[in-house]
Amino acid sequence: MGGLFVFAIQKVGLYGKRDLGSIWPQFTIAIQNNILYGKHMQPSYPLNLQTTYQDLVTAKLDLRSAEIVGRPVLRMRNGKGYWYDQYRVGTDVCERYFAEDSESTRARLKLADQIKGDLEGINKRTSQLVAILRSARYLTFDQQTGSLLSAMARAGVFRLGGTIIGTHAFRLFAAELGRPLGSSLAYATDDIDIASFEKLSIGLNDRIDPPMGALLGNLKFDAIPSLGKVGHSWRWKQSAGTGLVEFLTPSFEADEGIRQLPALGVSAHSFHFLNFLIADPIPAVGLYRNGVLVQVPRPERYAVHKMIVAGRRKDTMRLKAQKDMLQAEALVEVMIEDRPYEIESAFRDAWSRGPAWRELLDKALHRSKMLRQTIGAFRDG
């Protein structure tokens, strides 16, 4: 509340001789409308639209269950369960990864036959839900981004652990949080960043189809050779445009070198701190045609990670660091009101991970008064 009272005192000065009591009604309205720190937070989407989006995500997840062609088999690895679709091709027994074990996954597997029997109805329903959200001016994928991510989804990129990070993930958070996050921060970009864990990619023992090289080649993307790593490209550039696709993975070593993601069939540049961002990702649907089911980080982890990334940027990347901070502030501003437990837990998690983490978070807090007055308080708990 300290920041709110500072805001009130500042307003007293603006109103001249009027005392605090005389402006309290306006101050109360300001709090109720989330007019904090000199910013006007966007109002929430109407509840019916928020429900529409959640229904769309549920429907797209249900449709994934219809892809089961054999029988579901549970495999355990390192204490976690992973479901596979086991089927025969001639005399060979094949397995295709489906999803990590959870109550919702088990429920969908039980209903797989029922879902298959209503595919036409579910597909029609998803198209209707997308149309409703489009008409309400929810953010959409442009044709280039939509076609690329749709092709990746069909190939199994997101099913096999790929997670969209960067601005395209940020754009999807508005629908997830039920509140616009500011159009100036959500401008579409031609860059698409996909991240995944190396060990998960190896352990799943499955691969996308078609291979990434063929998929991106069909969409007129060319591999950019990596310095000193012949045949290990982690960046792909559109041959006749400005599109760029990059593949990333967390680094658990001293260096941040090139690693392999077998499930996705690509090399990836490794980065420290990235493991925090892509742990426990969530499903999201991008508005393109009848919806594209993808995977994104949790918004609270994205916000905290942006604070860390901003502190790692070199002086030559000040504009990107500024964008990192603005996206972090936008998410924190919404989540401190609507999901305070999640943003507090994410910040405390990162803060507890050691001196290097705390140094970068402190650096971000020093840059932003808004962040100091909100999640900065969690340092002391």
mmCIF file of C-alpha atoms in Angstrom:
data_model
loop_
_atom_site.group_PDB
_atom_site.id
_atom_site.type_symbol
_atom_site.label_atom_id
_atom_site.label_comp_id
_atom_site.label_asym_id
_atom_site.label_seq_id
_atom_site.Cartn_x
_atom_site.Cartn_y
_atom_site.Cartn_z
ATOM 1 C CA MET A 1 0.000 0.000 0.000
ATOM 2 C CA GLY A 2 3.002 2.360 0.451
ATOM 3 C CA GLY A 3 3.091 3.165 -3.249
ATOM 4 C CA LEU A 4 -0.641 3.956 -3.216
ATOM 5 C CA PHE A 5 -0.259 6.487 -0.420
ATOM 6 C CA VAL A 6 2.652 8.127 -2.242
ATOM 7 C CA PHE A 7 0.340 8.369 -5.238
ATOM 8 C CA ALA A 8 -2.326 9.983 -3.037
ATOM 9 C CA ILE A 9 0.081 12.536 -1.585
ATOM 10 C CA GLN A 10 1.277 13.434 -5.082
ATOM 11 C CA LYS A 11 -2.346 14.017 -6.089
ATOM 12 C CA VAL A 12 -2.866 16.322 -3.097
ATOM 13 C CA GLY A 13 -0.135 18.541 -4.477
ATOM 14 C CA LEU A 14 -1.741 18.516 -7.892
ATOM 15 C CA TYR A 15 -5.093 19.590 -6.467
ATOM 16 C CA GLY A 16 -3.607 22.604 -4.692
ATOM 17 C CA LYS A 17 -5.333 23.528 -1.405
ATOM 18 C CA ARG A 18 -7.751 20.599 -1.389
ATOM 19 C CA ASP A 19 -6.985 18.196 1.466
ATOM 20 C CA LEU A 20 -6.719 14.411 1.226
ATOM 21 C CA GLY A 21 -10.248 13.927 2.486
ATOM 22 C CA SER A 22 -11.703 15.959 -0.339
ATOM 23 C CA ILE A 23 -10.028 13.828 -3.014
ATOM 24 C CA TRP A 24 -10.441 10.463 -1.283
ATOM 25 C CA PRO A 25 -13.441 9.461 -3.455
ATOM 26 C CA GLN A 26 -11.426 10.095 -6.603
ATOM 27 C CA PHE A 27 -8.453 8.252 -5.097
ATOM 28 C CA THR A 28 -10.668 5.275 -4.271
ATOM 29 C CA ILE A 29 -11.969 5.214 -7.836
ATOM 30 C CA ALA A 30 -8.383 5.381 -9.078
ATOM 31 C CA ILE A 31 -7.482 2.303 -7.036
ATOM 32 C CA GLN A 32 -10.563 0.454 -8.230
ATOM 33 C CA ASN A 33 -9.674 1.234 -11.828
ATOM 34 C CA ASN A 34 -6.030 0.250 -11.267
ATOM 35 C CA ILE A 35 -4.635 3.689 -12.102
ATOM 36 C CA LEU A 36 -1.295 3.146 -10.395
ATOM 37 C CA TYR A 37 2.201 4.577 -10.762
ATOM 38 C CA GLY A 38 1.016 7.091 -13.322
ATOM 39 C CA LYS A 39 -0.212 4.350 -15.685
ATOM 40 C CA HIS A 40 -3.734 3.460 -16.784
ATOM 41 C CA MET A 41 -4.085 -0.306 -16.678
ATOM 42 C CA GLN A 42 -6.360 -1.670 -19.347
ATOM 43 C CA PRO A 43 -9.692 -3.015 -18.047
ATOM 44 C CA SER A 44 -10.177 -6.773 -18.063
ATOM 45 C CA TYR A 45 -11.815 -8.450 -21.030
ATOM 46 C CA PRO A 46 -15.492 -9.220 -20.334
ATOM 47 C CA LEU A 47 -15.947 -12.510 -18.507
ATOM 48 C CA ASN A 48 -17.747 -14.093 -21.459
ATOM 49 C CA LEU A 49 -14.707 -13.445 -23.686
ATOM 50 C CA GLN A 50 -12.318 -14.827 -21.081
ATOM 51 C CA THR A 51 -14.478 -17.959 -20.933
ATOM 52 C CA THR A 52 -14.519 -18.143 -24.729
ATOM 53 C CA TYR A 53 -10.736 -18.221 -24.845
ATOM 54 C CA GLN A 54 -10.468 -20.902 -22.151
ATOM 55 C CA ASP A 55 -13.081 -22.967 -24.015
ATOM 56 C CA LEU A 56 -10.962 -22.631 -27.153
ATOM 57 C CA VAL A 57 -7.837 -23.907 -25.377
ATOM 58 C CA THR A 58 -9.814 -26.839 -23.949
ATOM 59 C CA ALA A 59 -11.270 -27.712 -27.355
ATOM 60 C CA LYS A 60 -7.861 -27.656 -29.040
ATOM 61 C CA LEU A 61 -6.408 -29.906 -26.323
ATOM 62 C CA ASP A 62 -9.360 -32.267 -26.784
ATOM 63 C CA LEU A 63 -8.666 -32.429 -30.516
ATOM 64 C CA ARG A 64 -5.109 -33.533 -29.807
ATOM 65 C CA SER A 65 -6.568 -36.626 -28.087
ATOM 66 C CA ALA A 66 -8.203 -37.590 -31.373
ATOM 67 C CA GLU A 67 -4.718 -38.199 -32.812
ATOM 68 C CA ILE A 68 -4.406 -41.405 -30.746
ATOM 69 C CA VAL A 69 -4.450 -44.306 -33.236
ATOM 70 C CA GLY A 70 -3.399 -47.218 -31.016
ATOM 71 C CA ARG A 71 -3.496 -47.632 -27.256
ATOM 72 C CA PRO A 72 -2.124 -45.214 -24.615
ATOM 73 C CA VAL A 73 0.943 -46.475 -22.725
ATOM 74 C CA LEU A 74 2.470 -44.784 -19.668
ATOM 75 C CA ARG A 75 6.271 -44.608 -19.443
ATOM 76 C CA MET A 76 8.068 -43.485 -16.275
ATOM 77 C CA ARG A 77 11.336 -41.517 -16.385
ATOM 78 C CA ASN A 78 13.050 -39.934 -13.377
ATOM 79 C CA GLY A 79 9.855 -40.039 -11.347
ATOM 80 C CA LYS A 80 7.683 -38.455 -14.059
ATOM 81 C CA GLY A 81 5.097 -40.128 -16.253
ATOM 82 C CA TYR A 82 4.852 -39.706 -20.018
ATOM 83 C CA TRP A 83 2.025 -41.029 -22.182
ATOM 84 C CA TYR A 84 2.696 -42.574 -25.580
ATOM 85 C CA ASP A 85 0.433 -43.748 -28.370
ATOM 86 C CA GLN A 86 1.515 -47.343 -29.079
ATOM 87 C CA TYR A 87 0.497 -48.749 -32.467
ATOM 88 C CA ARG A 88 1.581 -51.277 -35.075
ATOM 89 C CA VAL A 89 2.941 -50.689 -38.563
ATOM 90 C CA GLY A 90 3.061 -54.143 -40.121
ATOM 91 C CA THR A 91 4.975 -56.289 -37.641
ATOM 92 C CA ASP A 92 6.688 -53.301 -35.990
ATOM 93 C CA VAL A 93 5.461 -51.797 -32.723
ATOM 94 C CA CYS A 94 5.814 -47.992 -32.791
ATOM 95 C CA GLU A 95 5.325 -45.351 -30.129
ATOM 96 C CA ARG A 96 4.499 -41.678 -30.524
ATOM 97 C CA TYR A 97 4.773 -39.277 -27.603
ATOM 98 C CA PHE A 98 1.441 -37.800 -26.537
ATOM 99 C CA ALA A 99 1.734 -35.771 -23.312
ATOM 100 C CA GLU A 100 3.117 -35.620 -19.797
ATOM 101 C CA ASP A 101 1.040 -37.477 -17.227
ATOM 102 C CA SER A 102 -1.560 -35.398 -15.376
ATOM 103 C CA GLU A 103 -5.184 -35.643 -14.306
ATOM 104 C CA SER A 104 -6.326 -33.667 -17.348
ATOM 105 C CA THR A 105 -4.276 -35.895 -19.685
ATOM 106 C CA ARG A 106 -5.801 -39.042 -18.194
ATOM 107 C CA ALA A 107 -9.295 -37.578 -18.509
ATOM 108 C CA ARG A 108 -8.748 -36.754 -22.183
ATOM 109 C CA LEU A 109 -7.377 -40.206 -22.919
ATOM 110 C CA LYS A 110 -10.536 -41.742 -21.438
ATOM 111 C CA LEU A 111 -12.654 -39.547 -23.692
ATOM 112 C CA ALA A 112 -10.545 -40.031 -26.835
ATOM 113 C CA ASP A 113 -13.092 -42.257 -28.596
ATOM 114 C CA GLN A 114 -15.914 -39.855 -27.767
ATOM 115 C CA ILE A 115 -13.859 -36.932 -29.076
ATOM 116 C CA LYS A 116 -13.094 -38.810 -32.302
ATOM 117 C CA GLY A 117 -16.833 -39.320 -32.801
ATOM 118 C CA ASP A 118 -17.479 -35.580 -32.658
ATOM 119 C CA LEU A 119 -14.517 -34.220 -34.623
ATOM 120 C CA GLU A 120 -16.671 -32.274 -37.056
ATOM 121 C CA GLY A 121 -18.604 -30.630 -34.241
ATOM 122 C CA ILE A 122 -15.489 -29.734 -32.231
ATOM 123 C CA ASN A 123 -13.713 -28.295 -35.283
ATOM 124 C CA LYS A 124 -16.775 -26.209 -36.117
ATOM 125 C CA ARG A 125 -16.915 -25.020 -32.511
ATOM 126 C CA THR A 126 -13.249 -23.959 -32.506
ATOM 127 C CA SER A 127 -13.785 -21.947 -35.684
ATOM 128 C CA GLN A 128 -16.736 -20.185 -34.051
ATOM 129 C CA LEU A 129 -14.738 -19.418 -30.896
ATOM 130 C CA VAL A 130 -11.860 -17.987 -32.938
ATOM 131 C CA ALA A 131 -14.315 -15.800 -34.868
ATOM 132 C CA ILE A 132 -15.780 -14.444 -31.617
ATOM 133 C CA LEU A 133 -12.328 -13.538 -30.272
ATOM 134 C CA ARG A 134 -11.300 -11.959 -33.570
ATOM 135 C CA SER A 135 -14.410 -9.783 -33.566
ATOM 136 C CA ALA A 136 -13.529 -8.692 -30.010
ATOM 137 C CA ARG A 137 -10.127 -7.543 -31.336
ATOM 138 C CA TYR A 138 -8.030 -10.125 -29.520
ATOM 139 C CA LEU A 139 -4.489 -10.170 -30.897
ATOM 140 C CA THR A 140 -4.029 -12.465 -33.896
ATOM 141 C CA PHE A 141 -1.133 -14.061 -35.753
ATOM 142 C CA ASP A 142 -0.274 -12.463 -39.081
ATOM 143 C CA GLN A 143 -0.287 -14.753 -42.121
ATOM 144 C CA GLN A 144 3.455 -15.422 -42.100
ATOM 145 C CA THR A 145 3.664 -16.183 -38.373
ATOM 146 C CA GLY A 146 0.415 -18.126 -38.368
ATOM 147 C CA SER A 147 1.376 -20.380 -41.267
ATOM 148 C CA LEU A 148 4.805 -21.082 -39.778
ATOM 149 C CA LEU A 149 3.570 -21.881 -36.275
ATOM 150 C CA SER A 150 0.686 -23.913 -37.688
ATOM 151 C CA ALA A 151 3.169 -26.022 -39.671
ATOM 152 C CA MET A 152 5.282 -26.479 -36.533
ATOM 153 C CA ALA A 153 2.220 -27.529 -34.531
ATOM 154 C CA ARG A 154 1.220 -30.122 -37.143
ATOM 155 C CA ALA A 155 4.770 -31.496 -37.167
ATOM 156 C CA GLY A 156 4.706 -31.920 -33.375
ATOM 157 C CA VAL A 157 7.105 -29.149 -32.282
ATOM 158 C CA PHE A 158 4.997 -28.087 -29.297
ATOM 159 C CA ARG A 159 3.857 -31.604 -28.445
ATOM 160 C CA LEU A 160 7.530 -32.564 -28.191
ATOM 161 C CA GLY A 161 8.521 -29.822 -25.784
ATOM 162 C CA GLY A 162 8.982 -26.744 -27.958
ATOM 163 C CA THR A 163 7.987 -23.531 -26.176
ATOM 164 C CA ILE A 164 7.498 -20.135 -27.829
ATOM 165 C CA ILE A 165 9.399 -17.417 -25.987
ATOM 166 C CA GLY A 166 9.895 -13.723 -26.721
ATOM 167 C CA THR A 167 7.331 -11.222 -27.995
ATOM 168 C CA HIS A 168 5.077 -13.823 -29.624
ATOM 169 C CA ALA A 169 4.623 -15.422 -26.202
ATOM 170 C CA PHE A 170 4.002 -12.001 -24.648
ATOM 171 C CA ARG A 171 1.258 -11.344 -27.205
ATOM 172 C CA LEU A 172 -0.525 -14.525 -26.105
ATOM 173 C CA PHE A 173 -0.466 -13.564 -22.415
ATOM 174 C CA ALA A 174 -3.237 -10.997 -22.881
ATOM 175 C CA ALA A 175 -5.710 -13.785 -23.621
ATOM 176 C CA GLU A 176 -4.324 -15.991 -20.829
ATOM 177 C CA LEU A 177 -4.532 -13.188 -18.227
ATOM 178 C CA GLY A 178 -7.815 -11.809 -19.516
ATOM 179 C CA ARG A 179 -6.508 -8.281 -19.866
ATOM 180 C CA PRO A 180 -4.820 -6.287 -22.680
ATOM 181 C CA LEU A 181 -1.147 -5.599 -21.967
ATOM 182 C CA GLY A 182 -0.592 -2.508 -24.063
ATOM 183 C CA SER A 183 -0.444 -2.432 -27.850
ATOM 184 C CA SER A 184 2.942 -0.675 -27.956
ATOM 185 C CA LEU A 185 4.583 -3.651 -26.217
ATOM 186 C CA ALA A 186 2.859 -6.293 -28.317
ATOM 187 C CA TYR A 187 3.809 -5.215 -31.827
ATOM 188 C CA ALA A 188 4.212 -8.277 -34.021
ATOM 189 C CA THR A 189 7.786 -9.245 -34.812
ATOM 190 C CA ASP A 190 9.262 -11.324 -37.601
ATOM 191 C CA ASP A 191 11.445 -13.216 -35.114
ATOM 192 C CA ILE A 192 10.211 -16.497 -33.635
ATOM 193 C CA ASP A 193 12.142 -18.057 -30.745
ATOM 194 C CA ILE A 194 11.550 -21.690 -29.786
ATOM 195 C CA ALA A 195 13.120 -23.150 -26.626
ATOM 196 C CA SER A 196 13.252 -26.669 -25.224
ATOM 197 C CA PHE A 197 15.150 -28.707 -22.640
ATOM 198 C CA GLU A 198 17.981 -30.801 -24.094
ATOM 199 C CA LYS A 199 17.428 -33.773 -21.756
ATOM 200 C CA LEU A 200 13.690 -33.807 -22.438
ATOM 201 C CA SER A 201 14.319 -33.705 -26.180
ATOM 202 C CA ILE A 202 16.638 -36.709 -25.886
ATOM 203 C CA GLY A 203 14.493 -38.648 -23.408
ATOM 204 C CA LEU A 204 11.208 -38.479 -25.303
ATOM 205 C CA ASN A 205 12.619 -40.769 -28.006
ATOM 206 C CA ASP A 206 10.381 -39.233 -30.655
ATOM 207 C CA ARG A 207 10.882 -36.786 -33.517
ATOM 208 C CA ILE A 208 8.863 -34.215 -35.371
ATOM 209 C CA ASP A 209 7.562 -35.139 -38.810
ATOM 210 C CA PRO A 210 8.516 -33.741 -41.266
ATOM 211 C CA PRO A 211 12.096 -32.947 -40.136
ATOM 212 C CA MET A 212 12.741 -29.307 -39.256
ATOM 213 C CA GLY A 213 15.007 -28.753 -42.245
ATOM 214 C CA ALA A 214 12.281 -29.858 -44.649
ATOM 215 C CA LEU A 215 9.576 -27.961 -42.769
ATOM 216 C CA LEU A 216 11.447 -24.660 -42.783
ATOM 217 C CA GLY A 217 12.772 -25.250 -46.283
ATOM 218 C CA ASN A 218 9.235 -25.601 -47.609
ATOM 219 C CA LEU A 219 8.472 -22.215 -46.056
ATOM 220 C CA LYS A 220 11.513 -20.641 -47.754
ATOM 221 C CA PHE A 221 13.807 -20.468 -44.732
ATOM 222 C CA ASP A 222 17.535 -21.153 -45.066
ATOM 223 C CA ALA A 223 19.836 -22.359 -42.281
ATOM 224 C CA ILE A 224 22.432 -19.841 -41.076
ATOM 225 C CA PRO A 225 25.736 -21.695 -40.537
ATOM 226 C CA SER A 226 27.087 -21.551 -36.984
ATOM 227 C CA LEU A 227 30.659 -20.346 -36.530
ATOM 228 C CA GLY A 228 32.924 -23.330 -35.973
ATOM 229 C CA LYS A 229 29.976 -25.745 -35.997
ATOM 230 C CA VAL A 230 29.520 -27.138 -39.500
ATOM 231 C CA GLY A 231 26.054 -28.615 -39.928
ATOM 232 C CA HIS A 232 24.832 -27.308 -36.548
ATOM 233 C CA SER A 233 22.530 -24.417 -37.408
ATOM 234 C CA TRP A 234 20.339 -22.944 -34.682
ATOM 235 C CA ARG A 235 19.106 -19.937 -36.704
ATOM 236 C CA TRP A 236 17.030 -19.952 -39.887
ATOM 237 C CA LYS A 237 16.534 -16.882 -42.081
ATOM 238 C CA GLN A 238 13.706 -16.311 -44.535
ATOM 239 C CA SER A 239 15.278 -16.244 -47.990
ATOM 240 C CA ALA A 240 13.003 -13.549 -49.440
ATOM 241 C CA GLY A 241 11.924 -11.677 -46.316
ATOM 242 C CA THR A 242 12.880 -10.626 -42.805
ATOM 243 C CA GLY A 243 11.627 -13.667 -40.902
ATOM 244 C CA LEU A 244 14.028 -15.311 -38.447
ATOM 245 C CA VAL A 245 13.582 -18.507 -36.413
ATOM 246 C CA GLU A 246 15.943 -19.295 -33.525
ATOM 247 C CA PHE A 247 16.158 -22.405 -31.349
ATOM 248 C CA LEU A 248 17.359 -22.093 -27.763
ATOM 249 C CA THR A 249 17.962 -24.386 -24.796
ATOM 250 C CA PRO A 250 19.017 -23.894 -21.164
ATOM 251 C CA SER A 251 22.714 -24.142 -20.338
ATOM 252 C CA PHE A 252 23.707 -26.030 -17.205
ATOM 253 C CA GLU A 253 27.416 -25.726 -17.971
ATOM 254 C CA ALA A 254 29.899 -22.880 -17.598
ATOM 255 C CA ASP A 255 29.678 -22.062 -21.303
ATOM 256 C CA GLU A 256 26.697 -21.135 -23.456
ATOM 257 C CA GLY A 257 27.491 -23.231 -26.494
ATOM 258 C CA ILE A 258 25.550 -25.118 -29.145
ATOM 259 C CA ARG A 259 23.514 -28.151 -28.031
ATOM 260 C CA GLN A 260 21.321 -30.673 -29.849
ATOM 261 C CA LEU A 261 17.534 -31.059 -29.593
ATOM 262 C CA PRO A 262 16.933 -34.482 -31.188
ATOM 263 C CA ALA A 263 13.137 -34.404 -30.841
ATOM 264 C CA LEU A 264 12.997 -31.179 -32.847
ATOM 265 C CA GLY A 265 15.816 -32.222 -35.185
ATOM 266 C CA VAL A 266 17.785 -28.998 -34.716
ATOM 267 C CA SER A 267 20.750 -27.487 -32.942
ATOM 268 C CA ALA A 268 20.082 -24.852 -30.285
ATOM 269 C CA HIS A 269 22.050 -22.055 -28.652
ATOM 270 C CA SER A 270 22.217 -22.596 -24.891
ATOM 271 C CA PHE A 271 21.718 -19.805 -22.359
ATOM 272 C CA HIS A 272 21.981 -19.597 -18.603
ATOM 273 C CA PHE A 273 18.770 -18.794 -16.679
ATOM 274 C CA LEU A 274 16.589 -20.116 -19.523
ATOM 275 C CA ASN A 275 15.634 -23.184 -17.474
ATOM 276 C CA PHE A 276 13.654 -20.901 -15.158
ATOM 277 C CA LEU A 277 11.642 -19.486 -18.061
ATOM 278 C CA ILE A 278 10.490 -22.698 -19.738
ATOM 279 C CA ALA A 279 9.848 -24.859 -16.670
ATOM 280 C CA ASP A 280 6.228 -26.023 -16.436
ATOM 281 C CA PRO A 281 4.921 -24.265 -19.598
ATOM 282 C CA ILE A 282 1.230 -23.810 -20.406
ATOM 283 C CA PRO A 283 -0.876 -24.341 -23.549
ATOM 284 C CA ALA A 284 -2.057 -21.337 -25.531
ATOM 285 C CA VAL A 285 -3.967 -20.817 -28.755
ATOM 286 C CA GLY A 286 -2.925 -18.316 -31.392
ATOM 287 C CA LEU A 287 -5.709 -16.858 -33.504
ATOM 288 C CA TYR A 288 -4.983 -18.014 -37.043
ATOM 289 C CA ARG A 289 -7.583 -19.856 -39.122
ATOM 290 C CA ASN A 290 -9.324 -22.155 -36.601
ATOM 291 C CA GLY A 291 -6.650 -21.657 -33.933
ATOM 292 C CA VAL A 292 -3.082 -22.901 -33.461
ATOM 293 C CA LEU A 293 -2.342 -24.837 -30.264
ATOM 294 C CA VAL A 294 1.130 -23.888 -29.020
ATOM 295 C CA GLN A 295 3.060 -23.825 -25.756
ATOM 296 C CA VAL A 296 4.309 -20.726 -23.897
ATOM 297 C CA PRO A 297 6.020 -19.993 -20.570
ATOM 298 C CA ARG A 298 3.992 -19.153 -17.494
ATOM 299 C CA PRO A 299 3.493 -15.368 -17.525
ATOM 300 C CA GLU A 300 4.929 -14.938 -14.011
ATOM 301 C CA ARG A 301 8.110 -16.742 -15.030
ATOM 302 C CA TYR A 302 8.293 -14.694 -18.225
ATOM 303 C CA ALA A 303 8.094 -11.439 -16.228
ATOM 304 C CA VAL A 304 10.845 -12.405 -13.789
ATOM 305 C CA HIS A 305 13.034 -13.808 -16.573
ATOM 306 C CA LYS A 306 12.712 -10.541 -18.501
ATOM 307 C CA MET A 307 14.120 -8.746 -15.457
ATOM 308 C CA ILE A 308 17.090 -11.117 -15.522
ATOM 309 C CA VAL A 309 17.618 -10.824 -19.279
ATOM 310 C CA ALA A 310 17.534 -7.012 -19.123
ATOM 311 C CA GLY A 311 20.417 -7.114 -16.669
ATOM 312 C CA ARG A 312 22.454 -9.369 -18.964
ATOM 313 C CA ARG A 313 22.116 -7.145 -22.036
ATOM 314 C CA LYS A 314 25.214 -5.336 -23.229
ATOM 315 C CA ASP A 315 25.256 -1.536 -23.488
ATOM 316 C CA THR A 316 24.815 -1.865 -27.253
ATOM 317 C CA MET A 317 21.427 -3.512 -26.635
ATOM 318 C CA ARG A 318 19.838 -0.796 -24.492
ATOM 319 C CA LEU A 319 16.650 -0.657 -26.557
ATOM 320 C CA LYS A 320 16.091 -4.400 -26.131
ATOM 321 C CA ALA A 321 16.796 -4.109 -22.409
ATOM 322 C CA GLN A 322 14.250 -1.298 -22.181
ATOM 323 C CA LYS A 323 11.669 -3.468 -23.958
ATOM 324 C CA ASP A 324 12.458 -6.334 -21.562
ATOM 325 C CA MET A 325 11.783 -4.075 -18.591
ATOM 326 C CA LEU A 326 8.574 -2.659 -20.046
ATOM 327 C CA GLN A 327 7.195 -6.143 -20.710
ATOM 328 C CA ALA A 328 8.137 -7.213 -17.171
ATOM 329 C CA GLU A 329 6.393 -4.146 -15.734
ATOM 330 C CA ALA A 330 3.258 -4.723 -17.813
ATOM 331 C CA LEU A 331 2.941 -8.318 -16.604
ATOM 332 C CA VAL A 332 3.734 -7.503 -12.973
ATOM 333 C CA GLU A 333 1.206 -4.661 -12.985
ATOM 334 C CA VAL A 334 -1.546 -7.071 -14.019
ATOM 335 C CA MET A 335 -0.461 -10.052 -11.954
ATOM 336 C CA ILE A 336 0.116 -8.158 -8.710
ATOM 337 C CA GLU A 337 -3.604 -7.343 -8.884
ATOM 338 C CA ASP A 338 -5.073 -10.505 -10.426
ATOM 339 C CA ARG A 339 -2.569 -13.274 -9.598
ATOM 340 C CA PRO A 340 -0.430 -12.035 -6.698
ATOM 341 C CA TYR A 341 0.495 -15.487 -5.408
ATOM 342 C CA GLU A 342 1.882 -16.607 -8.770
ATOM 343 C CA ILE A 343 4.097 -13.555 -9.337
ATOM 344 C CA GLU A 344 5.332 -13.591 -5.730
ATOM 345 C CA SER A 345 6.179 -17.304 -5.913
ATOM 346 C CA ALA A 346 8.049 -16.879 -9.203
ATOM 347 C CA PHE A 347 10.097 -13.967 -7.886
ATOM 348 C CA ARG A 348 10.932 -15.749 -4.625
ATOM 349 C CA ASP A 349 11.935 -18.843 -6.586
ATOM 350 C CA ALA A 350 14.389 -16.889 -8.743
ATOM 351 C CA TRP A 351 15.651 -14.862 -5.763
ATOM 352 C CA SER A 352 16.469 -18.074 -3.862
ATOM 353 C CA ARG A 353 18.675 -19.482 -6.632
ATOM 354 C CA GLY A 354 21.897 -17.769 -5.655
ATOM 355 C CA PRO A 355 24.007 -14.585 -5.804
ATOM 356 C CA ALA A 356 24.127 -14.365 -9.615
ATOM 357 C CA TRP A 357 20.330 -14.442 -9.791
ATOM 358 C CA ARG A 358 19.901 -11.883 -7.000
ATOM 359 C CA GLU A 359 22.444 -9.530 -8.564
ATOM 360 C CA LEU A 360 20.529 -9.409 -11.859
ATOM 361 C CA LEU A 361 17.144 -9.052 -10.152
ATOM 362 C CA ASP A 362 18.507 -6.238 -7.956
ATOM 363 C CA LYS A 363 19.791 -4.520 -11.071
ATOM 364 C CA ALA A 364 16.311 -4.624 -12.607
ATOM 365 C CA LEU A 365 14.688 -3.371 -9.415
ATOM 366 C CA HIS A 366 17.141 -0.471 -9.320
ATOM 367 C CA ARG A 367 16.029 0.501 -12.828
ATOM 368 C CA SER A 368 12.301 0.410 -12.134
ATOM 369 C CA LYS A 369 10.489 2.243 -9.359
ATOM 370 C CA MET A 370 7.305 0.378 -10.236
ATOM 371 C CA LEU A 371 8.972 -3.014 -9.742
ATOM 372 C CA ARG A 372 10.647 -1.888 -6.504
ATOM 373 C CA GLN A 373 7.284 -0.844 -5.096
ATOM 374 C CA THR A 374 5.586 -4.108 -6.035
ATOM 375 C CA ILE A 375 7.600 -7.308 -6.202
ATOM 376 C CA GLY A 376 10.669 -5.655 -4.698
ATOM 377 C CA ALA A 377 9.109 -6.167 -1.296
ATOM 378 C CA PHE A 378 9.365 -9.930 -1.752
ATOM 379 C CA ARG A 379 13.144 -9.769 -1.334
ATOM 380 C CA ASP A 380 12.751 -9.314 2.390
ATOM 381 C CA GLY A 381 10.213 -12.073 3.085
#
